[in-house]
Short mmCIF file of C-alpha atoms in Angstrom, two decimals:
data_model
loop_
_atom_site.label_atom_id
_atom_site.label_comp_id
_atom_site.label_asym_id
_atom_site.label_seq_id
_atom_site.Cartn_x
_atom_site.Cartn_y
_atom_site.Cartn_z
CA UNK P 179 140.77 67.40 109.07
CA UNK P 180 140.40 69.90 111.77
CA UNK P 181 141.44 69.62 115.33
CA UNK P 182 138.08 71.27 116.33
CA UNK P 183 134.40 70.84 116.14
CA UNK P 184 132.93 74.07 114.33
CA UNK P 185 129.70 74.85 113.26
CA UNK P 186 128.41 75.71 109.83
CA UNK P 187 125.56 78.65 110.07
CA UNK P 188 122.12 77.51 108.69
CA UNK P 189 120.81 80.05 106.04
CA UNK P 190 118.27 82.66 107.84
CA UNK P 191 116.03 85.98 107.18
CA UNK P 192 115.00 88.06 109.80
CA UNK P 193 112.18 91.29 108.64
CA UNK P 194 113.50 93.89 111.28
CA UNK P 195 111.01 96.38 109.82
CA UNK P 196 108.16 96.93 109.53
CA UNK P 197 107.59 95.54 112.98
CA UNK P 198 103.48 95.37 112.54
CA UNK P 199 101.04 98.07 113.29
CA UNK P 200 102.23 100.97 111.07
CA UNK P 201 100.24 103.56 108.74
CA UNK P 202 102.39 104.35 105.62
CA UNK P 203 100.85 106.98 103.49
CA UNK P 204 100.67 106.20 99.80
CA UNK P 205 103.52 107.67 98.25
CA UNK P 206 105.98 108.36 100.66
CA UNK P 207 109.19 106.25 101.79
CA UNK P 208 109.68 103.67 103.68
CA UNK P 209 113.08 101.78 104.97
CA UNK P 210 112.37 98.03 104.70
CA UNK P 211 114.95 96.41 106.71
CA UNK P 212 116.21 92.94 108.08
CA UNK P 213 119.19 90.81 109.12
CA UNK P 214 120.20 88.18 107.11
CA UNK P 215 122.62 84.71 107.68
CA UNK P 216 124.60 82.95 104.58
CA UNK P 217 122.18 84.51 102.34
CA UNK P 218 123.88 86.10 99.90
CA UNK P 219 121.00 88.17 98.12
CA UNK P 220 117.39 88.95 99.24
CA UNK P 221 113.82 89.25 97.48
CA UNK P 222 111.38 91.54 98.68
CA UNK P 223 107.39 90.86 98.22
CA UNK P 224 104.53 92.32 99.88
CA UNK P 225 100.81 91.81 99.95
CA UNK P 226 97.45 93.16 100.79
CA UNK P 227 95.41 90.48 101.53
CA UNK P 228 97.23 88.68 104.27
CA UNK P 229 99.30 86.56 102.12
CA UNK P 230 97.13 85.31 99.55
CA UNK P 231 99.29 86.76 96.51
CA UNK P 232 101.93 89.23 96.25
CA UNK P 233 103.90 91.52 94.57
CA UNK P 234 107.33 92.41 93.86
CA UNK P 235 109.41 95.19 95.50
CA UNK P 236 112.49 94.30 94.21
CA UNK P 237 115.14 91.75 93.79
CA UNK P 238 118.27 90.35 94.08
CA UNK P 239 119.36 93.13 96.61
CA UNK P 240 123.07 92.30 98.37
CA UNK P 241 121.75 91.32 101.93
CA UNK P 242 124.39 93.08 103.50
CA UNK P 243 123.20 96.51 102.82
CA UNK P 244 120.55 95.43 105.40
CA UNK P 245 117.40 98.15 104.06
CA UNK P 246 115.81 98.86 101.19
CA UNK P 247 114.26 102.04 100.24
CA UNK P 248 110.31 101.35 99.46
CA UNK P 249 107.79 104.12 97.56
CA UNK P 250 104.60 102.91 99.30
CA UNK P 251 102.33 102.39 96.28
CA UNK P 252 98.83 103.21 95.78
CA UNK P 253 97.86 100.11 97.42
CA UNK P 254 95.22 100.90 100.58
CA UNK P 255 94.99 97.93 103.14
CA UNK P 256 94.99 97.34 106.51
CA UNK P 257 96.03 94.23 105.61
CA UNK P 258 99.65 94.51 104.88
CA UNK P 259 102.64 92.07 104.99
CA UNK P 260 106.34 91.61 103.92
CA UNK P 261 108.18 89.03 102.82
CA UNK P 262 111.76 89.18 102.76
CA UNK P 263 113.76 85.52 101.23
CA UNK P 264 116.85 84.15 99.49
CA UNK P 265 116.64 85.37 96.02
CA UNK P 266 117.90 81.42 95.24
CA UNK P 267 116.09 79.54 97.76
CA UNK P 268 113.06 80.86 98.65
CA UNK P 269 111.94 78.96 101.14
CA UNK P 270 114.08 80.73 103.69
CA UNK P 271 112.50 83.72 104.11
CA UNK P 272 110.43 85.68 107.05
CA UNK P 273 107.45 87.64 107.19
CA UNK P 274 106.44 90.60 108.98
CA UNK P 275 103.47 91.05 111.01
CA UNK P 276 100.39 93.70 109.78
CA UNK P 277 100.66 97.26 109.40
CA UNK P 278 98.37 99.67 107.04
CA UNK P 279 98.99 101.29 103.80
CA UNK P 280 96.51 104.82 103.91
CA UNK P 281 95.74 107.63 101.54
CA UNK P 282 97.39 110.45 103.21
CA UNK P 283 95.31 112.70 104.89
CA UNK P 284 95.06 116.57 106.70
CA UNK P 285 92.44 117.91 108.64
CA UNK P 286 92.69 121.39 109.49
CA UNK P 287 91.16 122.09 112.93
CA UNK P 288 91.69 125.77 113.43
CA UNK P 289 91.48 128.41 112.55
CA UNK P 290 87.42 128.31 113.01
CA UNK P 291 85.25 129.08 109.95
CA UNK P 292 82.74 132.02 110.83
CA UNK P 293 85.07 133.44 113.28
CA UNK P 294 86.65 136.49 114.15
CA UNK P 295 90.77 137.64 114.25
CA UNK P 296 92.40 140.55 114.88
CA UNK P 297 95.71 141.67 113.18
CA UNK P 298 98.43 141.89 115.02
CA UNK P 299 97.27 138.94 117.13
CA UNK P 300 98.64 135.58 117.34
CA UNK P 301 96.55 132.49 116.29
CA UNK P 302 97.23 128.85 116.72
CA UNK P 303 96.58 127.24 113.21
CA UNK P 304 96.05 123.36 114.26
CA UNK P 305 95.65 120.70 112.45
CA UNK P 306 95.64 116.67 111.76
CA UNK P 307 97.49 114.20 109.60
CA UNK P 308 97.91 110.86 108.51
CA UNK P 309 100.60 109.32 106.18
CA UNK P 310 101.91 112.60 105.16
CA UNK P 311 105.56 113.80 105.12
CA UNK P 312 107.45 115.01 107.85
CA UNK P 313 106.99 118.71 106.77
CA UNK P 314 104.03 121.00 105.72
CA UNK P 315 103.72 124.42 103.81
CA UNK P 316 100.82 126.54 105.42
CA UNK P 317 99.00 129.55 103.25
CA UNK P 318 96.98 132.27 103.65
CA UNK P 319 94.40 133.67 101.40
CA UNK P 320 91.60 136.83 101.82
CA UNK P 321 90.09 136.38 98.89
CA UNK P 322 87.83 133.27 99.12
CA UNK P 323 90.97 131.16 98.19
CA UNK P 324 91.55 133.01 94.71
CA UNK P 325 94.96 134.07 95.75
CA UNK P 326 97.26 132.12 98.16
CA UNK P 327 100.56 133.53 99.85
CA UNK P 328 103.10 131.76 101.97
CA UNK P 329 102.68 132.00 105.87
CA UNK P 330 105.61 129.42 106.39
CA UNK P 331 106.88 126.82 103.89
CA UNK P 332 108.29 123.26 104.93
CA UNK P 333 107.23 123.67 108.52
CA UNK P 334 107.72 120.73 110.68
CA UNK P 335 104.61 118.45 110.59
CA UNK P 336 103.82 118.56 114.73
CA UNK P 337 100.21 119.48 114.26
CA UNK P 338 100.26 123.05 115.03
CA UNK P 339 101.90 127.05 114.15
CA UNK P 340 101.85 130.09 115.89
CA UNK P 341 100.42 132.85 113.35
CA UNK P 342 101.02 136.52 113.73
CA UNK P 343 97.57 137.61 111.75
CA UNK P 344 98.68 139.93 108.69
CA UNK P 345 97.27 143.48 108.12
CA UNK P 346 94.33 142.09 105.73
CA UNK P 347 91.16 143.55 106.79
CA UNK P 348 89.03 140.75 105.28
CA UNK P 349 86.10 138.79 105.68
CA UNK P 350 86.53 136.51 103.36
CA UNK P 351 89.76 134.54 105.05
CA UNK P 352 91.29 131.16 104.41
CA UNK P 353 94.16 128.81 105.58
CA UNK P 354 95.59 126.03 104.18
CA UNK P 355 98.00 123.51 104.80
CA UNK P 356 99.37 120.88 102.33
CA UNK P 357 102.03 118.51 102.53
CA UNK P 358 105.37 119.98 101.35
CA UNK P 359 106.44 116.81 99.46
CA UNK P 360 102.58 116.71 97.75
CA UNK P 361 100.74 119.87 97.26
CA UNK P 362 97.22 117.99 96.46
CA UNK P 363 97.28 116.55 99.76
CA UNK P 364 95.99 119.61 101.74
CA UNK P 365 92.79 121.06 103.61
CA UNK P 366 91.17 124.77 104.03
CA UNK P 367 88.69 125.96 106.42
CA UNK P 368 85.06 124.75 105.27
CA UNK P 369 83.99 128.49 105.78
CA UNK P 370 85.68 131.59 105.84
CA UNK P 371 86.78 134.14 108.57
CA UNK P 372 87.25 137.22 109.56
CA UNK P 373 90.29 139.66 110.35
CA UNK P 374 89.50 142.48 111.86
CA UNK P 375 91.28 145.72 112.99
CA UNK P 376 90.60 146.66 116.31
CA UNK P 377 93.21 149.58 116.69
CA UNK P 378 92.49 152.98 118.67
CA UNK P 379 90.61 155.61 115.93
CA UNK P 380 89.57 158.81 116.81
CA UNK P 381 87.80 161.16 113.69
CA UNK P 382 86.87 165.00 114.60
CA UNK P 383 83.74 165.72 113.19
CA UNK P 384 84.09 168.93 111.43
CA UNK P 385 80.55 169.92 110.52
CA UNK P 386 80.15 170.97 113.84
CA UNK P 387 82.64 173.69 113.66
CA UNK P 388 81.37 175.06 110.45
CA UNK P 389 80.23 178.48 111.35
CA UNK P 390 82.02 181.34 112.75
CA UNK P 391 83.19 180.92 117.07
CA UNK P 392 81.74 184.15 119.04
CA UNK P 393 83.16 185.01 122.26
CA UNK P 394 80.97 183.69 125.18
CA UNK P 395 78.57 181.55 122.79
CA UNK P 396 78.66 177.94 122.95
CA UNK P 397 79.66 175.27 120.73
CA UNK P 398 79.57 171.82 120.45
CA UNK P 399 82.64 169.86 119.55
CA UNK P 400 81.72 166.16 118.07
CA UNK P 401 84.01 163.02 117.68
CA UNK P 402 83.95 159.81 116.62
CA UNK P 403 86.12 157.21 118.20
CA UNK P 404 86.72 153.31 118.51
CA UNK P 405 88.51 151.34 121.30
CA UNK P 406 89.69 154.98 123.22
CA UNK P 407 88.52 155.65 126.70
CA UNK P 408 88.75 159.47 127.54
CA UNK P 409 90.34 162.00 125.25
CA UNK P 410 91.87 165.79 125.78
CA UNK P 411 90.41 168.86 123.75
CA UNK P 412 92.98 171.69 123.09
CA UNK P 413 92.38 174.67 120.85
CA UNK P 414 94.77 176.64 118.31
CA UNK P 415 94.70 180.22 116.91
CA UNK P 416 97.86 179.22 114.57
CA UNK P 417 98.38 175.24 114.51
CA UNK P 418 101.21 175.65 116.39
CA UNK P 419 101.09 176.34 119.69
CA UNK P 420 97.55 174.83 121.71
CA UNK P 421 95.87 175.45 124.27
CA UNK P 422 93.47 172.82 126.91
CA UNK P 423 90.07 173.19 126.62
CA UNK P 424 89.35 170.51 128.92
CA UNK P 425 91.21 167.23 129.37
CA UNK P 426 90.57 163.24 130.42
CA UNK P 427 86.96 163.66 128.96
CA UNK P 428 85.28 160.65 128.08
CA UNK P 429 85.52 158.85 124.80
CA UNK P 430 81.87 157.65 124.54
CA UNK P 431 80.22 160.73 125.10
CA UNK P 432 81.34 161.82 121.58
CA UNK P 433 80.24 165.66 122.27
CA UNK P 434 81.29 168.50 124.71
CA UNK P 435 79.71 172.10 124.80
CA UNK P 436 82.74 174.74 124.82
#
């Protein structure tokens, strides 16, 4: 007999997770978890229907390791419970509150279909998910998707990259991003786009120096040029050494009389 009054802890199950009101994506993982008195082993179940049958997760798990690692099955609801009891007595046990199971989902946002980029530039590729992993891969094609190549592999899944746009003159552009953990899971723009070059370009049109220069007889001298605002015209009896013909003349008049 003891000298003291003592108290003998009544068998109990407390779900700690899922707390109610998640979306697990079908196929990824999921720590069920929950705090447990004088119960020696627990039971998991769960159900998509509120409670009107269920199905094993597993059983007979030591209810000290406190979690339980779950694969979210193929199972869409938004209907979703747990059930965590005594693998002997199941009549102590507790029950979560609702969350969702959902096909995983990404929505690509941007880069805009039908749009123009130029290389060199930086674009903000943006997009939306739902139930996917933690990380994405993102890829690049400009060939109408025949051909993909990396722009950044197992990127953290925060909705949006920074892009330096490659050297591929193309109209016929595509991005893509896919969950790193499932490749199928992914999304593309609906059309393509466009990169562009918009670098300086200057092109001497030669045709117009054809025929033989006479002293004191004019000539025109023709260019061609893109993005340039005023260029300098300098003349050469060996290629070596050149001398101004005029200077700071503008771009877009493409012709000068010398």
């Amino acid at each position: 007999v003891t000298d003291s009054v003592f108290v003998i802890p009544q068998p109990s199950v407390v779900v700690t997770t899922p707390v109610g009101g998640e979306s697990l994506g079908v196929g990824s993982s999921y720590n069920i978890s929950w705090s447990a008195t004088s119960v020696p082993n627990v039971t998991i179940h769960y159900s998509t229907n509120g409670g009107t049958t269920w199905a094993l997760i597993a059983q007979n798990i030591p209810s000290a390791t406190g979690y339980y690692t779950w694969k979210v099955p193929n199972a869409v609801s938004s209907n979703v419970i747990i059930k965590i009891a005594d693998s002997k007595k199941t009549s102590i046990n507790d029950i979560s509150e609702k969350f969702s199971i959902k096909k995983p989902t990404i929505t690509l946002k941007s880069p805009f279909s039908s749009t123009k980029y130029t290389y060199g530039t930086t674009c903000k590729i943006t997009w939306n998910s739902s139930g996917v992993s933690r990380n994405v891969s993102i890829l690049f094609s400009a060939d109408s998707g025949a051909t993909w190549e990396k722009v950044k592999e197992n990127t953290p899944n925060i909705g949006y990259f920074y892009w330096n746009v490659p050297n591929y003159i193309s109209t016929n552009c595509y991005i893509k991003v896919c969950d790193y953990a499932d490749t199928t899971i992914a999304d593309a723009n609906n059309e393509v786009f466009t990169i562009i070059d918009w670098s300086p370009s200057l092109l001497l049109v030669l045709d117009s120096l054809t025929n033989p220069l006479l002293r004191g007889q004019n000539y025109p001298i023709q260019w061609m040029s893109g993005r340039i605002n005023k260029v300098n015209l300098d003349y050469s009896e060996n290629g070596t050494d050149w001398t101004p013909i005029d200077q700071s003349v503008p771009a877009l008049s493409s012709k000068y009389i010398w």
